[in-house]
Short mmCIF file of C-alpha atoms and ligand atoms in Angstrom, two decimals:
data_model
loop_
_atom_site.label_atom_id
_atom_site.label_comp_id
_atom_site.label_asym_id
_atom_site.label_seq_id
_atom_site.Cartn_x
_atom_site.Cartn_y
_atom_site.Cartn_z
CA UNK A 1 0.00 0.00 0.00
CA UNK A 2 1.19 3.08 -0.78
CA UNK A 3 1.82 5.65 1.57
CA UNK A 4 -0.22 8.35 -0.48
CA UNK A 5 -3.43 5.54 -0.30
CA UNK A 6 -3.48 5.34 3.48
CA UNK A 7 -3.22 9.46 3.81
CA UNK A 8 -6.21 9.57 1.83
CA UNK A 9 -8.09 7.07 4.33
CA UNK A 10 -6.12 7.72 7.41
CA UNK A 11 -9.01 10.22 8.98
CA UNK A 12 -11.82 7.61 7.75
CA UNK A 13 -13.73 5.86 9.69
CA UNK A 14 -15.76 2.78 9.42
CA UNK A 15 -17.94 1.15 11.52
CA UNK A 16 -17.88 -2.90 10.60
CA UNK A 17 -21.28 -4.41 12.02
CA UNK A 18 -20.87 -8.60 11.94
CA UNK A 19 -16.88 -7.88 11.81
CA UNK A 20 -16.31 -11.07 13.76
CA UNK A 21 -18.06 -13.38 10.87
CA UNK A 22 -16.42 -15.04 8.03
CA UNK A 23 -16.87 -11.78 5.51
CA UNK A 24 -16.71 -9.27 8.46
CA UNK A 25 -13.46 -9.71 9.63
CA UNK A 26 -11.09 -10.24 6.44
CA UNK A 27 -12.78 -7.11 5.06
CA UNK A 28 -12.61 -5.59 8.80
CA UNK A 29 -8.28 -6.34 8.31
CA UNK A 30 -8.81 -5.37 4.86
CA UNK A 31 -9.96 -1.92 5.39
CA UNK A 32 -7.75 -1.10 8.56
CA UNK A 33 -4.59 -1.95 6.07
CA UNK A 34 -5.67 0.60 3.49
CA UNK A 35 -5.83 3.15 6.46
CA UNK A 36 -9.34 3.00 7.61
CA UNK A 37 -10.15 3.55 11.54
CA UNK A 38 -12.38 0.33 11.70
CA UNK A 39 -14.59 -0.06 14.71
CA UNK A 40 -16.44 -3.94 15.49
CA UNK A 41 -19.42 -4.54 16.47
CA UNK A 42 -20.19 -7.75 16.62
CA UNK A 43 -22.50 -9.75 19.53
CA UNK A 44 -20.34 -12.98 18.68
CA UNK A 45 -23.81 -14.34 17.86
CA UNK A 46 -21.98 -16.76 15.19
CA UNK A 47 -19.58 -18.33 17.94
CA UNK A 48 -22.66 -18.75 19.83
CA UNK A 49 -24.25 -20.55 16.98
CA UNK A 50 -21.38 -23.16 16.90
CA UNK A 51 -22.13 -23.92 20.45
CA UNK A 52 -25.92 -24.60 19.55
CA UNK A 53 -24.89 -26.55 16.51
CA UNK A 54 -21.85 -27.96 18.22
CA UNK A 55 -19.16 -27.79 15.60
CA UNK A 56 -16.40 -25.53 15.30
CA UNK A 57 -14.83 -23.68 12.31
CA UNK A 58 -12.59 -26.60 10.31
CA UNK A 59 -9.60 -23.43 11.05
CA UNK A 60 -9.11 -22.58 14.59
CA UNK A 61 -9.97 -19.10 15.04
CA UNK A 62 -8.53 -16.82 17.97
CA UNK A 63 -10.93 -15.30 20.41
CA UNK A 64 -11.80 -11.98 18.93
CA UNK A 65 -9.52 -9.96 21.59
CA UNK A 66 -6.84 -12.19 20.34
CA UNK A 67 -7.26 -11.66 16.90
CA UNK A 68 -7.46 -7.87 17.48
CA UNK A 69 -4.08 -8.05 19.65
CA UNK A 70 -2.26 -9.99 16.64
CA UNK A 71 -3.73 -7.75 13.52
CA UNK A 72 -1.92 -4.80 15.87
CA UNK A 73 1.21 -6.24 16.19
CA UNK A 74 1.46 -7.31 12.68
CA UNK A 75 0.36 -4.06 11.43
CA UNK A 76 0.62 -1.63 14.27
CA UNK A 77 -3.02 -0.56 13.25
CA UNK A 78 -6.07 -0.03 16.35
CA UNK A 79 -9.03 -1.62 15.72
CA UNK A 80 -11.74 -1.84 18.49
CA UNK A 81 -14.55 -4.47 19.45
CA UNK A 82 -17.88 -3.39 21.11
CA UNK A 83 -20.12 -5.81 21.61
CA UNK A 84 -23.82 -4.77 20.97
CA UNK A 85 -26.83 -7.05 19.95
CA UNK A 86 -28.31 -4.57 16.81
CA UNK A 87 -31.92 -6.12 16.60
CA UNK A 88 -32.06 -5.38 20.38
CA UNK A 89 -30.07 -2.86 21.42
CA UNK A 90 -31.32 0.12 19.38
CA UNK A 91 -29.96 2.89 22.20
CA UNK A 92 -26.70 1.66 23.12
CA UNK A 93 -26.25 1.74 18.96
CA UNK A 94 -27.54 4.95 18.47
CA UNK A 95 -25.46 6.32 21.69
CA UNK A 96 -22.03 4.83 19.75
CA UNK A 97 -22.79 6.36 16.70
CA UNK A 98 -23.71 10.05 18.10
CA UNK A 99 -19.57 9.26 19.70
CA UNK A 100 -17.72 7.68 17.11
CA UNK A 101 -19.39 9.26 14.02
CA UNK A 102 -18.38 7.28 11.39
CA UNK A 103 -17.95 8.03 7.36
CA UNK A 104 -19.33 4.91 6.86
CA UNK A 105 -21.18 1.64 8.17
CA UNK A 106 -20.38 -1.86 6.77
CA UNK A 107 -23.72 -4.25 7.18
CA UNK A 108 -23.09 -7.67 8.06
CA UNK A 109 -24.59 -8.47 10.79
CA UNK A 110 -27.19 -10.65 10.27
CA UNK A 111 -28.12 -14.73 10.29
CA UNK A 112 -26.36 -15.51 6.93
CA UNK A 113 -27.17 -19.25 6.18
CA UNK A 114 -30.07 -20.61 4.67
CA UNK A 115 -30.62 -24.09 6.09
CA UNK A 116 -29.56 -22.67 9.38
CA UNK A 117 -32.47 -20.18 8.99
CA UNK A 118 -34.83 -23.71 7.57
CA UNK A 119 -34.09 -25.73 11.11
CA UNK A 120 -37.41 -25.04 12.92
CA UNK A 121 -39.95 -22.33 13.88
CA UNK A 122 -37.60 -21.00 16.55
CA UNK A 123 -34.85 -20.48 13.59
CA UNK A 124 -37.17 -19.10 10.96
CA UNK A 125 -38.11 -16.52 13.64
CA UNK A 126 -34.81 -16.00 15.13
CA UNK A 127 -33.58 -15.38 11.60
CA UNK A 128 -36.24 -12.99 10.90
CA UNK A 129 -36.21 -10.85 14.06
CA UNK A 130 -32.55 -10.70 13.91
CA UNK A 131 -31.92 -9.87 10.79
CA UNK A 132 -35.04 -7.49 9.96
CA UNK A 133 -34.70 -5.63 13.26
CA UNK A 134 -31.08 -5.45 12.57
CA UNK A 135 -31.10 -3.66 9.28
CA UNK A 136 -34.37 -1.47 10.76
CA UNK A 137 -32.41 -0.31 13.72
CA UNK A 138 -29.48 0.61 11.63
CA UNK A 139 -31.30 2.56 9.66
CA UNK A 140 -33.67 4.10 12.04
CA UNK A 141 -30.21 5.23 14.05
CA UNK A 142 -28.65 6.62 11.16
CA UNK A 143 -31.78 8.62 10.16
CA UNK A 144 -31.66 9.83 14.47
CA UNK A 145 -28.04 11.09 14.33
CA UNK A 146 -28.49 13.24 11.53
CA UNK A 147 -25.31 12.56 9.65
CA UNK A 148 -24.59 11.53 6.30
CA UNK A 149 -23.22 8.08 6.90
CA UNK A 150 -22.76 5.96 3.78
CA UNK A 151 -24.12 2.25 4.73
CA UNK A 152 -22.60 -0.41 2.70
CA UNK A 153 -25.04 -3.47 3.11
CA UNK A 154 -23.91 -7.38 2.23
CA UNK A 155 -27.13 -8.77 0.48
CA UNK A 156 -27.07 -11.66 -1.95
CA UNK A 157 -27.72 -13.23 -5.22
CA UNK A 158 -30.22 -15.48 -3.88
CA UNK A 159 -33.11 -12.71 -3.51
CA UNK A 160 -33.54 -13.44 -7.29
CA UNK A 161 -34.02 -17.03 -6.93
CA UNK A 162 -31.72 -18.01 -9.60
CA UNK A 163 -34.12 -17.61 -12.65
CA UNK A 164 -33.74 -15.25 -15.40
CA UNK A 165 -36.97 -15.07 -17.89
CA UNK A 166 -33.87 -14.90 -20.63
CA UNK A 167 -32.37 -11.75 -19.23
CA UNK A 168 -29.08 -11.28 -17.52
CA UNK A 169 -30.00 -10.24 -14.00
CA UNK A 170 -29.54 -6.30 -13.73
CA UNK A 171 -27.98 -4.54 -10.98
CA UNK A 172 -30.73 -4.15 -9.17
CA UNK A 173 -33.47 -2.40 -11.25
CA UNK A 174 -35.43 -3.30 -14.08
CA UNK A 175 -36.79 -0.86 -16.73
CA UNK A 176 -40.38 -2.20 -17.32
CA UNK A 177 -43.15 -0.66 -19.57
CA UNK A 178 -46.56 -1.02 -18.26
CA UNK A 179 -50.28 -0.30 -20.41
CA UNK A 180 -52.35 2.57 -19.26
CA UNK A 181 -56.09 2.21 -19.11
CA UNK A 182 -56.26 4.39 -21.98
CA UNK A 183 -53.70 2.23 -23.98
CA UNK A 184 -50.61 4.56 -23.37
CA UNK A 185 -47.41 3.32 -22.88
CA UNK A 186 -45.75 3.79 -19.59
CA UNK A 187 -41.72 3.29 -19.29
CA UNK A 188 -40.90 2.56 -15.06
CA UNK A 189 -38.24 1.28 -13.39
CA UNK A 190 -38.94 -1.13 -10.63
CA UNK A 191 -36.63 -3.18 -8.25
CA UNK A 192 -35.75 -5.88 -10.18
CA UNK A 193 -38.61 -8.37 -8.62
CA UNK A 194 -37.36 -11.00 -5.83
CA UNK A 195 -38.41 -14.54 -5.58
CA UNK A 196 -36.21 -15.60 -2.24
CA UNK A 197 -35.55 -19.76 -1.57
CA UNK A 198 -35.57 -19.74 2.32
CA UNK A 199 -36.19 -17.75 4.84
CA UNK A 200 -32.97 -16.15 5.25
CA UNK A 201 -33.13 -14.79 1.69
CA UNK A 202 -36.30 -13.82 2.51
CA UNK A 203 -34.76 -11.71 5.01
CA UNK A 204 -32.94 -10.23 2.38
CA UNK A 205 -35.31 -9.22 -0.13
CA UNK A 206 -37.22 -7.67 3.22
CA UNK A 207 -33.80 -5.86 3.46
CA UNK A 208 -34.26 -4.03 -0.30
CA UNK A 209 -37.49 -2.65 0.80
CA UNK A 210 -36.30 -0.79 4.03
CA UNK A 211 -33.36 0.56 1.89
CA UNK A 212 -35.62 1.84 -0.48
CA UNK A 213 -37.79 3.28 1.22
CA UNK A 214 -35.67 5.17 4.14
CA UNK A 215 -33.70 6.21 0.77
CA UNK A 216 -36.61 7.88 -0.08
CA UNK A 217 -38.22 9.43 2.69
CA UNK A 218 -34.62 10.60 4.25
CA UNK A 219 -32.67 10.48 1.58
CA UNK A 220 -30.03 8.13 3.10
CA UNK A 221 -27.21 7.40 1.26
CA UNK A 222 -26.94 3.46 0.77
CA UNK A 223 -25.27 0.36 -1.30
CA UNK A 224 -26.56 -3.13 -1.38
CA UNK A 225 -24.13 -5.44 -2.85
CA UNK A 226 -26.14 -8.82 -4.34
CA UNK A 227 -22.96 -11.71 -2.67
CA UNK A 228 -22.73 -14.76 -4.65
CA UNK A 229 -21.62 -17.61 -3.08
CA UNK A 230 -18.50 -17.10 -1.44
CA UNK A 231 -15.28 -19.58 -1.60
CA UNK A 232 -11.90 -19.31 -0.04
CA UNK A 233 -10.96 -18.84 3.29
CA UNK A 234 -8.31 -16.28 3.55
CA UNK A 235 -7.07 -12.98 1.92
CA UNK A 236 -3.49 -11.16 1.83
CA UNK A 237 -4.39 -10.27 5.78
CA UNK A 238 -5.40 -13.25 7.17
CA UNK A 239 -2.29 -15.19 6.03
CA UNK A 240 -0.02 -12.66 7.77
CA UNK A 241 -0.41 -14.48 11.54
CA UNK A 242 -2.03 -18.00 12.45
CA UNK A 243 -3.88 -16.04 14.69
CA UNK A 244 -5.56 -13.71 12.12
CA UNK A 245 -6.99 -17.27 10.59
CA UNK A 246 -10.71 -16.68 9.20
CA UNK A 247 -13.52 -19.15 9.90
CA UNK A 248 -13.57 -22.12 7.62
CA UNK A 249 -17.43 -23.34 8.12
CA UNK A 250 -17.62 -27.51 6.89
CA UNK A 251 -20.67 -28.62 8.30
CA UNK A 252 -24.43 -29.03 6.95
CA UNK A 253 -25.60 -25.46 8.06
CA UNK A 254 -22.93 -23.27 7.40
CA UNK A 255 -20.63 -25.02 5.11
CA UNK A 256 -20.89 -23.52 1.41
CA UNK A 257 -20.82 -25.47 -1.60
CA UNK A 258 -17.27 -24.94 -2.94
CA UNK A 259 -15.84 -25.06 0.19
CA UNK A 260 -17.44 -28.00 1.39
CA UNK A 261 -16.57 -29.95 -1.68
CA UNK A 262 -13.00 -29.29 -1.22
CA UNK A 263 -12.90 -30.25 2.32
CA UNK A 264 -15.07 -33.22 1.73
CA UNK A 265 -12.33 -34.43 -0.74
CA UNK A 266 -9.43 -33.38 1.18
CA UNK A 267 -10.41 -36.01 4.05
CA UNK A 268 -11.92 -38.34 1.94
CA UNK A 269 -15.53 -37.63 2.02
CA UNK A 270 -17.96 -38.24 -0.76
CA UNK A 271 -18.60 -35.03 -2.22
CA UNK A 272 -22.49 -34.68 -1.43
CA UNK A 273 -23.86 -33.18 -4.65
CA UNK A 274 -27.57 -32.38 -3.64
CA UNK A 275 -29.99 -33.83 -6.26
CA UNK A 276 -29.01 -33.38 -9.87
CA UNK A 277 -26.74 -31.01 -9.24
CA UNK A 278 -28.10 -29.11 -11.99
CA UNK A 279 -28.32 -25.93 -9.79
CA UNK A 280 -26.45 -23.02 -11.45
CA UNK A 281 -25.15 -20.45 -8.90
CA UNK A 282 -23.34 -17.39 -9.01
CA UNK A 283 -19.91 -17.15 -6.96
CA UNK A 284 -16.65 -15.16 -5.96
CA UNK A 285 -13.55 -15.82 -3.60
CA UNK A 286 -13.20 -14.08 -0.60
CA UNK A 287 -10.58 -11.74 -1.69
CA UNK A 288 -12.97 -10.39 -3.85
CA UNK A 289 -15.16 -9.95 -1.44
CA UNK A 290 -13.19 -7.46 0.72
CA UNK A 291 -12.03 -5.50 -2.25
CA UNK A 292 -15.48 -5.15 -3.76
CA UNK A 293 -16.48 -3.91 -0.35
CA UNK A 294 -13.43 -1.06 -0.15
CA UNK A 295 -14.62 -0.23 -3.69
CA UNK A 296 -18.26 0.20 -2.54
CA UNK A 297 -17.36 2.48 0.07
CA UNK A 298 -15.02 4.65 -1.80
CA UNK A 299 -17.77 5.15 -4.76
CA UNK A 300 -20.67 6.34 -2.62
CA UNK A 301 -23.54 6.91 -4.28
CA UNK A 302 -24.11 11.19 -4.08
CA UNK A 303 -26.84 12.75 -2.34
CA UNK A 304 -30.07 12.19 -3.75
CA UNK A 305 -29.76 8.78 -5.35
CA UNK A 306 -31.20 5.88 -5.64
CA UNK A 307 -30.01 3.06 -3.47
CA UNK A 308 -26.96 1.92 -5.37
CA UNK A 309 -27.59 -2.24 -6.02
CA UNK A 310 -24.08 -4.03 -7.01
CA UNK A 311 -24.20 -7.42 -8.13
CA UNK A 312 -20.91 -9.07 -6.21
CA UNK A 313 -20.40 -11.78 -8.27
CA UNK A 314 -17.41 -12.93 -10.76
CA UNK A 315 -19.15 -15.86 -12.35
CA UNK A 316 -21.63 -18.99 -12.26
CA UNK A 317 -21.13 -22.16 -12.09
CA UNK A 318 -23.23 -25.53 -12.14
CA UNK A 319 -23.26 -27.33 -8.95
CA UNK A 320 -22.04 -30.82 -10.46
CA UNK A 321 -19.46 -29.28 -12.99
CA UNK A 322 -18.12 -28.16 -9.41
CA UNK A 323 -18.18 -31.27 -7.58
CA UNK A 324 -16.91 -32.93 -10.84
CA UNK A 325 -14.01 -31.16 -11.03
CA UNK A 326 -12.77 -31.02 -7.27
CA UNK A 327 -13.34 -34.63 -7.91
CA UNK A 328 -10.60 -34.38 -10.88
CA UNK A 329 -8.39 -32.47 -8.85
CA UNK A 330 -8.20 -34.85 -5.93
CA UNK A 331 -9.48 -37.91 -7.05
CA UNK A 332 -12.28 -37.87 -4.45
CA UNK A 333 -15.49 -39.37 -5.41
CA UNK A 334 -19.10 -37.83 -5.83
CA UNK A 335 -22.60 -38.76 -4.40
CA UNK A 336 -25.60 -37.69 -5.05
CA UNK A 337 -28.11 -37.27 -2.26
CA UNK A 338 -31.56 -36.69 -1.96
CA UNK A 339 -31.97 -32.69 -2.16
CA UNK A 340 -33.11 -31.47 1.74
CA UNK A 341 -33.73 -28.27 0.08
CA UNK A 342 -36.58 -27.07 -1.81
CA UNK A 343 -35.20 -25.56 -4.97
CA UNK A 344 -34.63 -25.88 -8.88
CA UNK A 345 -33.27 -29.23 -10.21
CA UNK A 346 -31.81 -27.35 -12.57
CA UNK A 347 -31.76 -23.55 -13.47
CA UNK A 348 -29.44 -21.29 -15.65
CA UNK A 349 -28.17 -17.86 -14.78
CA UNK A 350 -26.78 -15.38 -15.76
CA UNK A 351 -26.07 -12.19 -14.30
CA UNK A 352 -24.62 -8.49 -14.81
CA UNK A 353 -21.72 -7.65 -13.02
CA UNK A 354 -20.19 -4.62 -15.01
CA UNK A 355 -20.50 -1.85 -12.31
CA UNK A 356 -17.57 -3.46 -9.98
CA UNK A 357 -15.62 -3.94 -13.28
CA UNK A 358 -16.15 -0.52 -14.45
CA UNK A 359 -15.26 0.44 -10.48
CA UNK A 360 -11.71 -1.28 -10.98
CA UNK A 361 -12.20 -4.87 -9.60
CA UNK A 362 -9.58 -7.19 -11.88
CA UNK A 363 -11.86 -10.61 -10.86
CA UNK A 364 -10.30 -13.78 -9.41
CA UNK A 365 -11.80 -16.70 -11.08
CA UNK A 366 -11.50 -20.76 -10.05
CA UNK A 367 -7.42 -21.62 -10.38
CA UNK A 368 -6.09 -24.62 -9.76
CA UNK A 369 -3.46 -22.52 -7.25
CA UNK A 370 -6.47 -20.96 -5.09
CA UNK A 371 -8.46 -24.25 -5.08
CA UNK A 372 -5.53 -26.37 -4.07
CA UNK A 373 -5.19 -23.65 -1.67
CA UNK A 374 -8.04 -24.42 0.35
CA UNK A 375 -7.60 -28.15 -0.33
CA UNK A 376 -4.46 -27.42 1.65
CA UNK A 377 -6.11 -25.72 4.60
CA UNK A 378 -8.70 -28.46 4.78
CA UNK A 379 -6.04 -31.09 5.11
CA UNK A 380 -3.76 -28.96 7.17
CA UNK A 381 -6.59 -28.97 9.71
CA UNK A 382 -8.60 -32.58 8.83
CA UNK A 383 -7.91 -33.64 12.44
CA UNK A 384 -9.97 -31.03 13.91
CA UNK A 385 -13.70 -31.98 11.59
CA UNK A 386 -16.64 -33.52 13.30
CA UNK A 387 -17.50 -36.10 10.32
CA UNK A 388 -21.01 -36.16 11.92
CA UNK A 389 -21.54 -32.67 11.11
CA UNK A 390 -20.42 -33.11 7.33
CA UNK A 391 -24.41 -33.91 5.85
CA UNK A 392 -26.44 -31.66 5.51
CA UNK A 393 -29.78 -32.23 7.95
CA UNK A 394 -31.96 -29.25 7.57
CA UNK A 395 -34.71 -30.20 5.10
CA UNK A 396 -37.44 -27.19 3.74
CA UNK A 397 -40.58 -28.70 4.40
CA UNK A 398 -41.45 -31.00 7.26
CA UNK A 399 -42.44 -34.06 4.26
CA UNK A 400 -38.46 -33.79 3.17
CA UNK A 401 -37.69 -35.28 6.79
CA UNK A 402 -36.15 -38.94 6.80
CA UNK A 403 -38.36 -41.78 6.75
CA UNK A 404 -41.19 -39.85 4.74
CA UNK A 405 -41.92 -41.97 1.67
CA UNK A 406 -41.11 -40.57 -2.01
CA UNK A 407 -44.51 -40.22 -3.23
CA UNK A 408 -45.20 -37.42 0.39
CA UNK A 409 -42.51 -35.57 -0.64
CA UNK A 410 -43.09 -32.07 -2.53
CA UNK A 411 -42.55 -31.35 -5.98
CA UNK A 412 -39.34 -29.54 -7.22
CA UNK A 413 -39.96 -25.60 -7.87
CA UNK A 414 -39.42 -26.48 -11.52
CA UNK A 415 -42.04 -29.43 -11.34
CA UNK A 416 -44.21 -27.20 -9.89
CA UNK A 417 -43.86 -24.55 -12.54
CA UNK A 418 -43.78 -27.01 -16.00
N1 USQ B 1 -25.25 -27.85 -2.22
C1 USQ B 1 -24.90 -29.14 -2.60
N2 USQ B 1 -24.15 -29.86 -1.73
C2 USQ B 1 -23.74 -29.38 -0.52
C3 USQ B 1 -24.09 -28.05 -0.16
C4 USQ B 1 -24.86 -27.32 -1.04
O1 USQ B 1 -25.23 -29.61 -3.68
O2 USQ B 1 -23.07 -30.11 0.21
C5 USQ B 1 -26.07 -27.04 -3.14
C6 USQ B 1 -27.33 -26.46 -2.52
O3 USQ B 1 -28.41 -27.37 -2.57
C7 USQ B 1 -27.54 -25.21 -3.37
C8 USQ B 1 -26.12 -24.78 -3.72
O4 USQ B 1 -25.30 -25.91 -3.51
O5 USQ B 1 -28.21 -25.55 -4.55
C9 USQ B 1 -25.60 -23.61 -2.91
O6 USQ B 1 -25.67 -23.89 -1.54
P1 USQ B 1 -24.77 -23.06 -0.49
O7 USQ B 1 -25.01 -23.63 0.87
O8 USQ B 1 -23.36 -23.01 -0.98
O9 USQ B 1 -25.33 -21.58 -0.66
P2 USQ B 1 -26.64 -20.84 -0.10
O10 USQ B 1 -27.44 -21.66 0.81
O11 USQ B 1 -27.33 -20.27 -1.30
O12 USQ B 1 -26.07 -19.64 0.76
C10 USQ B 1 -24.76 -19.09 0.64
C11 USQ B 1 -24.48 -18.26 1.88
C12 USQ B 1 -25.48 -17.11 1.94
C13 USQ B 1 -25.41 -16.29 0.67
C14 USQ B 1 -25.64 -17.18 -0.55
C15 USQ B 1 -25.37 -16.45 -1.86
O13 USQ B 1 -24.57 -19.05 3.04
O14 USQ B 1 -25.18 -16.30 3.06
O15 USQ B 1 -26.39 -15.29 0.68
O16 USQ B 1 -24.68 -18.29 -0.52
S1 USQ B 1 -26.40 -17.05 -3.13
O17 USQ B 1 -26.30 -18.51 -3.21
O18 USQ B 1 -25.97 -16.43 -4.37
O19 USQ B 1 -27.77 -16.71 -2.77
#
């Protein structure tokens, strides 16, 4: 970094919300090494979930006071923790922000996994309280303080639903031209419309609404960036100290495709391909991820302007042609299980992403060197995975649940639509 880059940032200040997660706190080192002041909040609600779900990340990640203590002696940058609970503690939020008074406010703090958020009643609530009361109260705060603080929130691909009616997916709006009683032709643009797979995304597309509308009635400045599926584990940062490690989530809830392939193989795990594997999904590595984030909050949208939707993706992939290919690369072996999820057999996609390009993001696609990267990680750290954790358990509808015969179980969305 050049010394001229952190000048520019050294009197910035950010406010990371969810900094403790497995986004939140590479981009939370990322920022602080370009010359951001980077604050935490974080309620360590995701540590907390790996005691409900008893498994640990496959990595073994420092205590957050830890981490802090290392990321200052490698880089002899500050960065502070305060613990608050968002969706709850709407004051003590609002009191930090009147003190610190941030440029700008990274969003990650809510419930980020789908079949986590698919478990039961008390998770589909949980994950709605959380994360709707989350965003609300962030919003509602900034709107109390009065200042102009840029928020910079992490949606996700998913509140599209991964069909396209034959278009690439915009960033965000849709110009649409509507018939008048009269017969007139009317040209609009609309949010491009959501169609969210669980309640998490859900959550998500509930997210779109309250930016758009405190947007318009306050004229808050704000960015939604649509997250792919994320692979990878760590970034330029996180390699500097063992203790900087980021999370490396393996098991049913948490675990992500890509990763969980390559971990699968690694120990010598079939590679559980849900279904068909015929689902097409949109992804991008976690280094990515932090610099699209730094990018975001260094092109703000300007006073007065819509609610600025990114798509934060670098390309798609089919879920087999994945599992296929880790296969390849370590000679594991694939099998295909009975779908717990209710979604697509198969679906193509294909989506815009030309407003981080045009911002400067130079993409990192799937390499050999990055996968075998993570391959290494997985192995480096085998000893420490729960195999019992490995399948994924949480099923969309109660019928999907073992021991419910084939001809009970629901129709596929695309059976449903054909
Ligand atoms: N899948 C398998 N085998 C597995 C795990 C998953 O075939 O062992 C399949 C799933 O059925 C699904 C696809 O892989 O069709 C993706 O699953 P995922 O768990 O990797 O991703 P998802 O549940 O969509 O959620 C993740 C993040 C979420 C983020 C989202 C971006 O957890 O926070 O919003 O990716 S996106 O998928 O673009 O909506």
């Amino acid at each position: 970094m050049t010394a001229e880059i952190r000048s520019i940032n050294q009197h910035k200040k950010v406010i990371v919300l969810g900094g403790d997660g497995f986004c939140g706190w590479p981009t939370s080192l990322h920022l602080s090494k370009q010359g951001y002041e980077v604050i935490i909040i974080d309620n360590l609600s995701r540590r907390n979930i790996d005691n409900e779900l008893e498994v640990e990340s496959l990595t073994p990640i420092q205590p957050l006071g830890v981490r802090i203590q290392a990321w200052e002696e490698v880089s002899g940058q500050k960065m502070k923790h305060i613990n608050i609970n968002l969706a709850e503690d709407y004051d003590r939020f609002l009191q930090m922000l009147l003190e610190e008074k941030p440029d700008a406010i990274v969003h990650f703090a809510e419930q980020r996994s789908a079949p986590y958020s698919m478990k039961s009643p008390r998770h589909k609530r949980y994950t709605v309280n959380n994360n709707m009361n989350a965003t609300h109260n962030v919003l509602c705060a900034i709107v109390e303080s009065g200042m102009d603080i840029h928020l910079v929130h992490l949606g996700t691909m998913g509140v599209y639903g991964y069909g396209t009616a034959g278009v690439k997916i915009p960033e965000g709006y849709l110009d649409v031209e509507v018939k008048t009683e009269s017969g007139e032709r009317v040209e609009q643009q609309i949010l491009y419309p959501t169609n969210p797979g669980s309640v998490y995304h859900m959550t998500k597309s509930q997210d779109q609404l309250l930016f758009q509308y405190y947007n318009k009635n306050d004229q808050l400045r704000i960015t939604d960036l649509h997250q792919g599926i994320v692979w990878g584990t760590n970034t330029h940062e996180t390699n500097l100290d063992e203790r900087l490690i980021n999370r490396f989530d393996y098991d049913g809830d948490y675990g992500t495709v890509l990763n969980r392939f390559l971990m699968q193989a690694a120990l010598g795990h079939p590679i559980t391909v849900h279904g068909t594997g015929g689902q097409t999904r949109a992804f991008i590595h976690i280094q990515d991820t932090v610099r699209c984030v730094q990018l975001a909050i260094e092109n703000p949208p300007a006073a007065g302007d819509l609610v600025m939707i990114f798509n934060q993706m670098t390309e798609t992939h089919r879920v087999r042609d994945l599992a296929e290919m880790v296969a390849e690369m370590t000679g594991g072996e694939i099998a295909y299980v009975p779908n717990p999820r209710k979604e697509a057999a198969e679906n193509e996609l294909h989506v815009k992403n030309e407003l981080f390009l045009s911002k400067g993001l130079n993409p990192i696609t799937l390499n050999k060197g990055l996968l075998e990267e993570v391959t290494e990680v997985a192995r480096k750290y085998a000893h420490r995975a729960d195999h019992s954790k490995i399948p994924a358990r949480s099923t969309w509808t109660k019928q999907q649940q073992p021991g419910v015969p084939e001809n009970k179980q629901p129709l596929t969305e695309q059976a449903v639509q054909s």
